[in-house]
PDB file of C-alpha atoms in Angstrom:
ATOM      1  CA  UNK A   1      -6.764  20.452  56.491  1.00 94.00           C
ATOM      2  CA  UNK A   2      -4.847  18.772  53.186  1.00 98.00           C
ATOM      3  CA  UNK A   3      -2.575  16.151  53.866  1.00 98.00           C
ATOM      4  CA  UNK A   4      -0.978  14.723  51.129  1.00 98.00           C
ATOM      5  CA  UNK A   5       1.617  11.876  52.008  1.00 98.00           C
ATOM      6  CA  UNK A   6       3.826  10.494  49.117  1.00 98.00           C
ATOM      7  CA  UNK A   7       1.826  10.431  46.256  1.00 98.00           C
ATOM      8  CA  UNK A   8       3.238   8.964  43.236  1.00 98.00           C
ATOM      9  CA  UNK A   9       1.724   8.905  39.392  1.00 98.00           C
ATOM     10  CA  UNK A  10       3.662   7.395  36.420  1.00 97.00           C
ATOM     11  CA  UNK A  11       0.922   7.432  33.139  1.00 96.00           C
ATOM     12  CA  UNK A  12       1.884   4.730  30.455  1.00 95.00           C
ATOM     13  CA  UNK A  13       3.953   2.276  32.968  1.00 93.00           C
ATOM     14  CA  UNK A  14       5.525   0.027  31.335  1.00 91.00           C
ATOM     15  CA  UNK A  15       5.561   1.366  28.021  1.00 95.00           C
ATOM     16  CA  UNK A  16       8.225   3.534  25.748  1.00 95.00           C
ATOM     17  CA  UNK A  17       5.917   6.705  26.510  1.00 95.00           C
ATOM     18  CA  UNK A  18       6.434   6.156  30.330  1.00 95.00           C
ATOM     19  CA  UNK A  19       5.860   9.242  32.434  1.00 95.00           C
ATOM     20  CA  UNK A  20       6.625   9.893  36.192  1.00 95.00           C
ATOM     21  CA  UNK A  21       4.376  12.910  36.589  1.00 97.00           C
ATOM     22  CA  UNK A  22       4.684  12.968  40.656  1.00 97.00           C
ATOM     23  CA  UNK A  23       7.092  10.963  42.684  1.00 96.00           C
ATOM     24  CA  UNK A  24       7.008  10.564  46.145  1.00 97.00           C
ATOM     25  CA  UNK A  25       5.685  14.329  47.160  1.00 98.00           C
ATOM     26  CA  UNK A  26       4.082  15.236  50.241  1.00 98.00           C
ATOM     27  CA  UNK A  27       3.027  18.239  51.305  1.00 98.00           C
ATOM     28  CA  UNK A  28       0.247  19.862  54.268  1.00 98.00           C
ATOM     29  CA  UNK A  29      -1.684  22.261  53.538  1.00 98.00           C
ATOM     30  CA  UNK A  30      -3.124  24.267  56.563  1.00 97.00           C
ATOM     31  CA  UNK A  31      -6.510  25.775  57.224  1.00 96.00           C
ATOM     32  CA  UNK A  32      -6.878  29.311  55.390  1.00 96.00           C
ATOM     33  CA  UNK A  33      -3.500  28.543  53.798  1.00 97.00           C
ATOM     34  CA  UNK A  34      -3.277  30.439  50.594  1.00 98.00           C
ATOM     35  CA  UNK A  35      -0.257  29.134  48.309  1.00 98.00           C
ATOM     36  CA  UNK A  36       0.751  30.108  45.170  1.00 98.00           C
ATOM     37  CA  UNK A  37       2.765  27.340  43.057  1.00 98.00           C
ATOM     38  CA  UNK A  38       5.431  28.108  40.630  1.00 96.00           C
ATOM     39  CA  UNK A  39       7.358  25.536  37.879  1.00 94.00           C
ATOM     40  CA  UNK A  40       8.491  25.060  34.502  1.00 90.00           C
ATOM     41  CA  UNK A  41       5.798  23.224  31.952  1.00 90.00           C
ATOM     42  CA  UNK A  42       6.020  19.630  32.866  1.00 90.00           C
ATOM     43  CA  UNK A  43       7.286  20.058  36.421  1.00 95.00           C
ATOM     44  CA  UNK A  44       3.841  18.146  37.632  1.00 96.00           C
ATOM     45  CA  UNK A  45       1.618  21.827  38.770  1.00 97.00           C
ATOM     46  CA  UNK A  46      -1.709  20.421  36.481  1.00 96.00           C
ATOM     47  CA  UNK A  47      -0.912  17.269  38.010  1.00 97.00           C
ATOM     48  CA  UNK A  48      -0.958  17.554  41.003  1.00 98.00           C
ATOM     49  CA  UNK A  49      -4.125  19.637  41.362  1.00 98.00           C
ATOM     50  CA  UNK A  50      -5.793  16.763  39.125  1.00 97.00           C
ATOM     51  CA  UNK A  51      -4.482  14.131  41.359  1.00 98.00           C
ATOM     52  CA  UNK A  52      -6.318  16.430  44.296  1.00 98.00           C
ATOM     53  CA  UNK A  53      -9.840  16.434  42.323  1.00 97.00           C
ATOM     54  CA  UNK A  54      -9.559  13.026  41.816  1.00 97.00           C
ATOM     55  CA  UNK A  55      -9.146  13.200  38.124  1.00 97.00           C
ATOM     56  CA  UNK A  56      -7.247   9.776  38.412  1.00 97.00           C
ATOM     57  CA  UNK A  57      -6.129   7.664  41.288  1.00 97.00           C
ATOM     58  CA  UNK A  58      -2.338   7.518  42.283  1.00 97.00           C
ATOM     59  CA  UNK A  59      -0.325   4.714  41.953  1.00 97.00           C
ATOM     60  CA  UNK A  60       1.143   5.478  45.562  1.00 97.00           C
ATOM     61  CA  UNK A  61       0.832   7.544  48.751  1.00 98.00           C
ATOM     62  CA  UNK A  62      -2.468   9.098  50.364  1.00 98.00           C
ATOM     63  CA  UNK A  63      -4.845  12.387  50.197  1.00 98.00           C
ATOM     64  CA  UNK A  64      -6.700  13.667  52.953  1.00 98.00           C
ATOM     65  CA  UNK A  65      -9.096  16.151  53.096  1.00 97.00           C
ATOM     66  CA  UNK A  66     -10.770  17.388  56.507  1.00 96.00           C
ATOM     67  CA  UNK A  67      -9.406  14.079  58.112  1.00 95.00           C
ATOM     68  CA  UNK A  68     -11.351  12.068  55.097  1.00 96.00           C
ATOM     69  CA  UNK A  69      -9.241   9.719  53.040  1.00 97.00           C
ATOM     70  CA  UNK A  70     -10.471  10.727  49.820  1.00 98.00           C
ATOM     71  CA  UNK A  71      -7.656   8.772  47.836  1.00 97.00           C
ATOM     72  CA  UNK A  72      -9.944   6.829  46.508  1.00 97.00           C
ATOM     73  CA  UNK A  73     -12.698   9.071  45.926  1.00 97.00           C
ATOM     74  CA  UNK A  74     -14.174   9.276  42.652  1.00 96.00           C
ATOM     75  CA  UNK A  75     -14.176  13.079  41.071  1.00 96.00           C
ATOM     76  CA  UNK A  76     -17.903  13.856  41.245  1.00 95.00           C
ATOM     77  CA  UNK A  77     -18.001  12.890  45.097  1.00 96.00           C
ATOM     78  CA  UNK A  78     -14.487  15.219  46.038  1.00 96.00           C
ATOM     79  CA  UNK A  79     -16.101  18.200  43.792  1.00 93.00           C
ATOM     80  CA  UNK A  80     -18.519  18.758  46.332  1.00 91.00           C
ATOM     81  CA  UNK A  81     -15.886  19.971  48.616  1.00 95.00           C
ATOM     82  CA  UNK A  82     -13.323  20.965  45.923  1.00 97.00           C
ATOM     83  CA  UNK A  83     -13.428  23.694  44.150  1.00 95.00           C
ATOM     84  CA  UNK A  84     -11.442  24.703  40.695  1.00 95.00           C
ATOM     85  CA  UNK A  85     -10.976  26.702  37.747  1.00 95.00           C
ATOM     86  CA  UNK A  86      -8.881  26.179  34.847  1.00 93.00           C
ATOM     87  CA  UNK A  87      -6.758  28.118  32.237  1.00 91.00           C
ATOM     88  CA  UNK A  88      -9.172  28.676  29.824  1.00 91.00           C
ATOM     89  CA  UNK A  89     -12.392  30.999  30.369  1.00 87.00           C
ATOM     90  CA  UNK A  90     -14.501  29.263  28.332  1.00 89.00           C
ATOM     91  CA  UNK A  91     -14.631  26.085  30.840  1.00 89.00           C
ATOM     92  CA  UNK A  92     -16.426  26.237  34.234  1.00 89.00           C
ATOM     93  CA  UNK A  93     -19.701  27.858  32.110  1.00 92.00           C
ATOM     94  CA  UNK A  94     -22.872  27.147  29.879  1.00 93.00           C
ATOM     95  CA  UNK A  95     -22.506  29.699  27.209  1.00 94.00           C
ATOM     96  CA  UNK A  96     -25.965  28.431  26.013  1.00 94.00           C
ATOM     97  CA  UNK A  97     -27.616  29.412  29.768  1.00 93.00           C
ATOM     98  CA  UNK A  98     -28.063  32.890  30.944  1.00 93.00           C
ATOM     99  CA  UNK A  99     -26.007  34.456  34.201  1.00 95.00           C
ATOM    100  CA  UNK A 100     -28.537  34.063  36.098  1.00 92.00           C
ATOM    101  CA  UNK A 101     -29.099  30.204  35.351  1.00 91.00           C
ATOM    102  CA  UNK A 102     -25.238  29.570  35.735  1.00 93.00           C
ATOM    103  CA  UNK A 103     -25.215  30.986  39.218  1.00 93.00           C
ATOM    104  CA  UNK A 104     -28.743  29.186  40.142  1.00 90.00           C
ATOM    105  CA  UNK A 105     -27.053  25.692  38.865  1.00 89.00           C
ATOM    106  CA  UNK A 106     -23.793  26.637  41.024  1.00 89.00           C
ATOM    107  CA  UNK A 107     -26.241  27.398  44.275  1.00 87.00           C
ATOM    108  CA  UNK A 108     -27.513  24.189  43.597  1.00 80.00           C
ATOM    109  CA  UNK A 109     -30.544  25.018  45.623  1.00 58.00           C
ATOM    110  CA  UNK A 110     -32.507  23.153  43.561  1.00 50.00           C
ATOM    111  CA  UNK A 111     -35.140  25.816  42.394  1.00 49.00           C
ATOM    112  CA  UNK A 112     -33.023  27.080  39.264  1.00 50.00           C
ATOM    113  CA  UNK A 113     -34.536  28.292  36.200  1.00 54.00           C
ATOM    114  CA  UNK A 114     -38.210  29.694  36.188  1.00 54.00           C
ATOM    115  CA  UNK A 115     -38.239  28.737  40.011  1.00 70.00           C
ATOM    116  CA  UNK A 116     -35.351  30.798  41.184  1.00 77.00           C
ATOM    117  CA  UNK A 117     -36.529  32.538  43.794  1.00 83.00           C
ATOM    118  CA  UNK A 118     -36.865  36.277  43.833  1.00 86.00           C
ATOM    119  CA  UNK A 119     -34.493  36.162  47.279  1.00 89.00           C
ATOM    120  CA  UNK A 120     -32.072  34.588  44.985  1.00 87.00           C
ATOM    121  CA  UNK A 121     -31.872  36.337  42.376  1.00 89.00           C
ATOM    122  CA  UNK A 122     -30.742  39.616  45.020  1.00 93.00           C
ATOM    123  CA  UNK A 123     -28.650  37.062  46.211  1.00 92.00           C
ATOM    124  CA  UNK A 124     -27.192  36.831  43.006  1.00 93.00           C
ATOM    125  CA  UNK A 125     -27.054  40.417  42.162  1.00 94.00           C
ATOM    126  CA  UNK A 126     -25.386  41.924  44.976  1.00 92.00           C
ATOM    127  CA  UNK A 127     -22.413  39.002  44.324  1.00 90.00           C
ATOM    128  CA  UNK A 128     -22.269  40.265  40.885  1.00 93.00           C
ATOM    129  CA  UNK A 129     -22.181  43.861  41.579  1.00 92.00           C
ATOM    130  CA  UNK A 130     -19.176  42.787  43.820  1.00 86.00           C
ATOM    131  CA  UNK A 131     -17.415  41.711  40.418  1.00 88.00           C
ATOM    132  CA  UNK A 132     -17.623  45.605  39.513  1.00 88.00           C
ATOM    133  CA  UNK A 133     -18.079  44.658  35.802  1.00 91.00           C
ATOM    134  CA  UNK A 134     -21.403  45.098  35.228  1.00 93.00           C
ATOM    135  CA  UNK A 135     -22.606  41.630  35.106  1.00 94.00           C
ATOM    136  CA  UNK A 136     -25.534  42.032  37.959  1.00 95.00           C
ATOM    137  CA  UNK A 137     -27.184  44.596  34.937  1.00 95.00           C
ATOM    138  CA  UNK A 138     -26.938  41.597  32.179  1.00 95.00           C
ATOM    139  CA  UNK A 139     -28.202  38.412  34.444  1.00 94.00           C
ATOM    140  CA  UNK A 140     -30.973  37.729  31.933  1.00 94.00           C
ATOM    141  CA  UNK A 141     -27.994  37.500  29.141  1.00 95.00           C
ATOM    142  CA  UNK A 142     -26.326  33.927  27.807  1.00 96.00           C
ATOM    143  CA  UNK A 143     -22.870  33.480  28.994  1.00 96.00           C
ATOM    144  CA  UNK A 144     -21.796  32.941  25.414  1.00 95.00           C
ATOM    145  CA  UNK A 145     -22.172  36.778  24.904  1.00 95.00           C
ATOM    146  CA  UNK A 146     -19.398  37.456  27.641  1.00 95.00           C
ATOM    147  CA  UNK A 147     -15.505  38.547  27.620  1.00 93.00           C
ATOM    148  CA  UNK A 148     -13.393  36.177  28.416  1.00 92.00           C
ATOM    149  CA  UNK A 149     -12.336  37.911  32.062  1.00 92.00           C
ATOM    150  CA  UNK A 150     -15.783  38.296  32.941  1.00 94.00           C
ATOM    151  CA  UNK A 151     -16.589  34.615  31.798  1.00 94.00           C
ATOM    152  CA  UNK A 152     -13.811  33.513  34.657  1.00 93.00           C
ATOM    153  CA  UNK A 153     -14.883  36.005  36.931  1.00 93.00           C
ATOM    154  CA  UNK A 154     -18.297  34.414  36.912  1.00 95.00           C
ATOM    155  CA  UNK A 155     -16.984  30.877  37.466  1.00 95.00           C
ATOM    156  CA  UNK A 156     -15.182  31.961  40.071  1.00 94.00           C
ATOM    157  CA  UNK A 157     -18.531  33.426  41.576  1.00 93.00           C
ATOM    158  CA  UNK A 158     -20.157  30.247  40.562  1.00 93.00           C
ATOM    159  CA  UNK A 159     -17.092  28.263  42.173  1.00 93.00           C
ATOM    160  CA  UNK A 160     -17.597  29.653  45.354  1.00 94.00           C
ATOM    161  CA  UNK A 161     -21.193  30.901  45.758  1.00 92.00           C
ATOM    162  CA  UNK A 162     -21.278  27.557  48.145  1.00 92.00           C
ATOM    163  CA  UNK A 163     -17.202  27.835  49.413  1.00 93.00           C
ATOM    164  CA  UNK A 164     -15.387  24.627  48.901  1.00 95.00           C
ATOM    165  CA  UNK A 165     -13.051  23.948  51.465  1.00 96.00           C
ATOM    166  CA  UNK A 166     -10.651  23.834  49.090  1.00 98.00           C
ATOM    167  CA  UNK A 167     -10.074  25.722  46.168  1.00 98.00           C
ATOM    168  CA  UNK A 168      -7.496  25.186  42.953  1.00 98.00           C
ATOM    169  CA  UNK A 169      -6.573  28.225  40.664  1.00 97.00           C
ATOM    170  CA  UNK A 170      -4.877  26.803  37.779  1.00 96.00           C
ATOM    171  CA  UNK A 171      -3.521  29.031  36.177  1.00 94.00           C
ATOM    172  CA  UNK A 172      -7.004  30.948  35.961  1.00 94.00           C
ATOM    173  CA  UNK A 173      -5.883  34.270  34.623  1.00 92.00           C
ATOM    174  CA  UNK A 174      -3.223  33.328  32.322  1.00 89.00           C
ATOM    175  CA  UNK A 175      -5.385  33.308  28.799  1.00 88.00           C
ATOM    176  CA  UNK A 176      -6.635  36.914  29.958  1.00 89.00           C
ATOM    177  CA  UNK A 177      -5.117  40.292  29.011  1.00 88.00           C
ATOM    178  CA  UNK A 178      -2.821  42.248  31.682  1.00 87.00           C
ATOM    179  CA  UNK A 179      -5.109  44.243  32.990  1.00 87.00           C
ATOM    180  CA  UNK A 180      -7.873  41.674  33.273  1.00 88.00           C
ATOM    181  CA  UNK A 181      -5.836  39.377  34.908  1.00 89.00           C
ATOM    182  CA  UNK A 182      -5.104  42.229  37.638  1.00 90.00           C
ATOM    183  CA  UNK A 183      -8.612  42.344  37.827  1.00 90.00           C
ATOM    184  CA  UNK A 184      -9.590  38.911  38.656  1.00 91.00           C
ATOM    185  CA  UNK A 185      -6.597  38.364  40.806  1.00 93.00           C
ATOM    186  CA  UNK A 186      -7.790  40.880  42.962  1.00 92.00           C
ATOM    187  CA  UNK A 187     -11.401  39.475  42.931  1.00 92.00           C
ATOM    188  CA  UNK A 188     -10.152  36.208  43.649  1.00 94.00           C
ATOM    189  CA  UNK A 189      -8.008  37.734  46.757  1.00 95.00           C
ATOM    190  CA  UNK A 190     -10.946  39.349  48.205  1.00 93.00           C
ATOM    191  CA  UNK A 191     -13.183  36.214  47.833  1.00 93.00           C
ATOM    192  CA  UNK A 192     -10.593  33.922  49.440  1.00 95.00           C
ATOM    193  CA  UNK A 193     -10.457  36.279  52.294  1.00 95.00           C
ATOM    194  CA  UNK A 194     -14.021  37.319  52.747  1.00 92.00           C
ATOM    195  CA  UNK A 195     -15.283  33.548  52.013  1.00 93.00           C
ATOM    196  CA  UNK A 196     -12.211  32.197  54.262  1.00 95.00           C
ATOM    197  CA  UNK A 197     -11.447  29.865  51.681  1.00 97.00           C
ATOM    198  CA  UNK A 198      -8.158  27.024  51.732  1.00 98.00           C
ATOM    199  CA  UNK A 199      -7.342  28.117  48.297  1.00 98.00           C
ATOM    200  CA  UNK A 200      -3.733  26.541  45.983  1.00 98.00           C
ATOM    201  CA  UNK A 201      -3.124  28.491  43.072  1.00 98.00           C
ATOM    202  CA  UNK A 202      -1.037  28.175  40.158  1.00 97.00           C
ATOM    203  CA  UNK A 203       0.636  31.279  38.428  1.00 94.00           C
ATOM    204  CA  UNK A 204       3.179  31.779  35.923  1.00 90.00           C
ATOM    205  CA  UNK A 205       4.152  35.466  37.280  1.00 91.00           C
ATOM    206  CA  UNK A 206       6.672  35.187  40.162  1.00 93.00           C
ATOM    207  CA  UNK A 207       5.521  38.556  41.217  1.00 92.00           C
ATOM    208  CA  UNK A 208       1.643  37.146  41.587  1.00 93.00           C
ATOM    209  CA  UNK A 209       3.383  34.448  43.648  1.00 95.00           C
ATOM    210  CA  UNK A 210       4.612  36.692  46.079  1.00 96.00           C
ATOM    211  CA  UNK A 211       2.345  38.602  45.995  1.00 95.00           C
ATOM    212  CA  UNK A 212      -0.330  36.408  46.540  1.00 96.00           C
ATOM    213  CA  UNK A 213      -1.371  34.547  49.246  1.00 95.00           C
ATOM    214  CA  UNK A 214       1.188  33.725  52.402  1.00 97.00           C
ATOM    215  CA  UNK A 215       2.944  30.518  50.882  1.00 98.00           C
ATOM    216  CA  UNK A 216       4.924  29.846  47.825  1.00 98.00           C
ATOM    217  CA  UNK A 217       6.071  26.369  46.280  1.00 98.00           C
ATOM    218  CA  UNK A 218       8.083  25.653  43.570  1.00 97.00           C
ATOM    219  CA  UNK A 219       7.688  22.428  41.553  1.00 96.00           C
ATOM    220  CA  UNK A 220      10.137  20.593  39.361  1.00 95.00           C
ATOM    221  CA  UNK A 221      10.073  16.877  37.910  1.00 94.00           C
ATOM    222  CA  UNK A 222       6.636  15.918  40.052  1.00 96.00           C
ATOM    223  CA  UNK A 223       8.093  16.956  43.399  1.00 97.00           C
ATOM    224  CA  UNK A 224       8.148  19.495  45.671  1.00 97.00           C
ATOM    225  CA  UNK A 225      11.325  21.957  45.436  1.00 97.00           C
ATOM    226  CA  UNK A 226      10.708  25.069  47.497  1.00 97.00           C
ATOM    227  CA  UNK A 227       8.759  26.099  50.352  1.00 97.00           C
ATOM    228  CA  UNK A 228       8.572  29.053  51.859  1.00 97.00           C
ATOM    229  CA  UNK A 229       5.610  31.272  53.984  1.00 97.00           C
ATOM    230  CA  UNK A 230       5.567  34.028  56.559  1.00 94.00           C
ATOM    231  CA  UNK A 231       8.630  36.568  57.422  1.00 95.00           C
ATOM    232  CA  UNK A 232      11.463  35.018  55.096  1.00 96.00           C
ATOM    233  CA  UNK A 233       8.885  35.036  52.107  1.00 97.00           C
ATOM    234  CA  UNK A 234       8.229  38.210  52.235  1.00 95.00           C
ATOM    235  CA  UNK A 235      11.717  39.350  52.090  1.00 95.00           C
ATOM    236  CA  UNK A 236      11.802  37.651  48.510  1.00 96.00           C
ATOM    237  CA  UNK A 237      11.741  38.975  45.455  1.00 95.00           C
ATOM    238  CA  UNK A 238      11.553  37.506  41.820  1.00 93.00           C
ATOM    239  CA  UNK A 239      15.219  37.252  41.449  1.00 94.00           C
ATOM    240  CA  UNK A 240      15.719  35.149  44.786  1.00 95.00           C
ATOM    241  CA  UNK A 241      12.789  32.773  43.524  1.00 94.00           C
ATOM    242  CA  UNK A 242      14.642  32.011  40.592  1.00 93.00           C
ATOM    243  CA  UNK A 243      17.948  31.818  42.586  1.00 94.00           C
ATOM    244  CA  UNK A 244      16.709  29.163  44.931  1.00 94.00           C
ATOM    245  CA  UNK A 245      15.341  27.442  42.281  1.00 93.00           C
ATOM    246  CA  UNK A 246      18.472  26.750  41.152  1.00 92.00           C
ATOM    247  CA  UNK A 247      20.131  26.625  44.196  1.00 93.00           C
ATOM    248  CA  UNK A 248      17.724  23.283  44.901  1.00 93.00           C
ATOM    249  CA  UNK A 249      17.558  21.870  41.572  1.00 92.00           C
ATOM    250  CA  UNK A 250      21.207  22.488  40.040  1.00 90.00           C
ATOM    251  CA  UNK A 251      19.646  24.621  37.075  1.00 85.00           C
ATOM    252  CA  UNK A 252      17.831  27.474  35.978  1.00 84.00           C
ATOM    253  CA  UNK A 253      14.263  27.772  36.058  1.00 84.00           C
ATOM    254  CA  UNK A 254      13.493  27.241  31.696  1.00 75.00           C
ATOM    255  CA  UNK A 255      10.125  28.275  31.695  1.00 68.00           C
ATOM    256  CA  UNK A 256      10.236  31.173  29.135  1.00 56.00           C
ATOM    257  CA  UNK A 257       6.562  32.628  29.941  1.00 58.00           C
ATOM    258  CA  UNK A 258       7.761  32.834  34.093  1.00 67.00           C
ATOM    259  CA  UNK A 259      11.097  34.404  32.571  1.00 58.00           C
ATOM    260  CA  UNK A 260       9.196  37.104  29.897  1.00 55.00           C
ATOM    261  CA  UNK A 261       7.148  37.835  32.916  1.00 63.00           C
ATOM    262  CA  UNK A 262      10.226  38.613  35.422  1.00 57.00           C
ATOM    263  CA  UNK A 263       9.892  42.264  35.128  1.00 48.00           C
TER     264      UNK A 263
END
């Protein structure tokens, strides 16, 4: 489905502010794979999902997508089969545009606005009332007026109201409070799974990478450091994460929000 084959990015070569974000990694990424990716800040997570999206181009190595070489692909082109939703709620939205004109831009039917279709606008009810937070009652209302949880929770609506083959989480619930977060974890599970979406997503909780999904990675200096799916992952817990971190790398994991987050 994803095959990426040695892709390496260094960002001010040849300069005193030199950076080898990725180097050399590789990984395959499976129809209906869902994996959850763990690392310490700078270990190349954000990185690698931009290099995916086609953010920038890599110096080395190859992405493909579907069979497609899309290593070249400009960002605007790969979007339309890549999916993804950042950190911060406030991104992936118009604040200044109602629910209802969000989701009609996402559909991309071409009728938003005053021509939205009265089939569409069910359409886009019954996905809100899936969201169980009220938002198929407050369609006619600007984004801007929303919480942050149910400002993701929309994108992630909008995100997928046409499913990507590929979707990348990064870090989407991380600016939200606990039991928000729980909440749109557990909307994103059931729209991976009903949608049957390829889905990579980036977490800071070890238990949400467990817990999550059927594949874990761990990252570390722009490569690949752990891999592990099926049976033997879910035998893990937190503590053997952070074990064969270590065990691979030759130090502790530093990050202190994974750490704080442990238990």
């Amino acid at each position: 489905m994803l095959k990426i084959d040695n892709i390496s990015k260094t960002f001010n070569p040849g300069t005193i502010n030199a950076k080898t974000a990725l180097k050399g990694l590789s990984l395959n990424v499976e129809d209906g794979d869902f994996i959850t990716i763990i690392g310490s800040n700078g270990a190349g997570k954000s990185t690698l999902f931009n290099a995916i999206s086609g953010v920038f181009f890599t110096d080395e190595g190859r992405i493909i997508l579907d069979g497609q070489d899309i290593t070249m692909m400009p960002e605007h082109k790969r979007s339309r089969t890549i999916g993804r939703l950042f950190q911060d709620p406030m991104l992936g939205s118009a604040p200044g545009m109602t629910v209802e004109e969000n989701l009609a831009l996402a559909a991309g039917s071409g009728s938003w606005l005053s021509r939205t279709s009265r089939k569409e606008k069910q359409m886009f009810r019954e996905k809100l009332s899936l969201l169980d937070m009220g938002l198929e009652d407050r369609m006619k209302q600007p984004v801007g007026l929303l919480s942050g949880g149910q400002r993701q929770a929309l994108t992630l609506m909008m995100a997928t109201i046409n499913p990507p083959r590929l979707l990348l989480l990064d870090e989407h619930t991380a600016a939200l409070d606990p039991a928000t977060a729980v909440k749109v974890l557990k909307i994103t599970k059931e729209v991976v799974a009903d949608e049957h979406i390829t889905c990579m997503m980036i977490t800071h909780n070890l238990e949400s990478a467990l817990e999550y999904g059927n594949r874990t990675l761990m990252m570390d200096s722009g490569n690949i450091v752990f891999d592990v799916a099926g049976e033997e992952r879910s035998k893990l817990t937190s503590e053997d994460l952070l074990n064969a971190f270590k065990k691979n790398v030759g130090h502790m994991l530093d990050n202190d929000r994974i750490l704080l987050e442990k238990n």
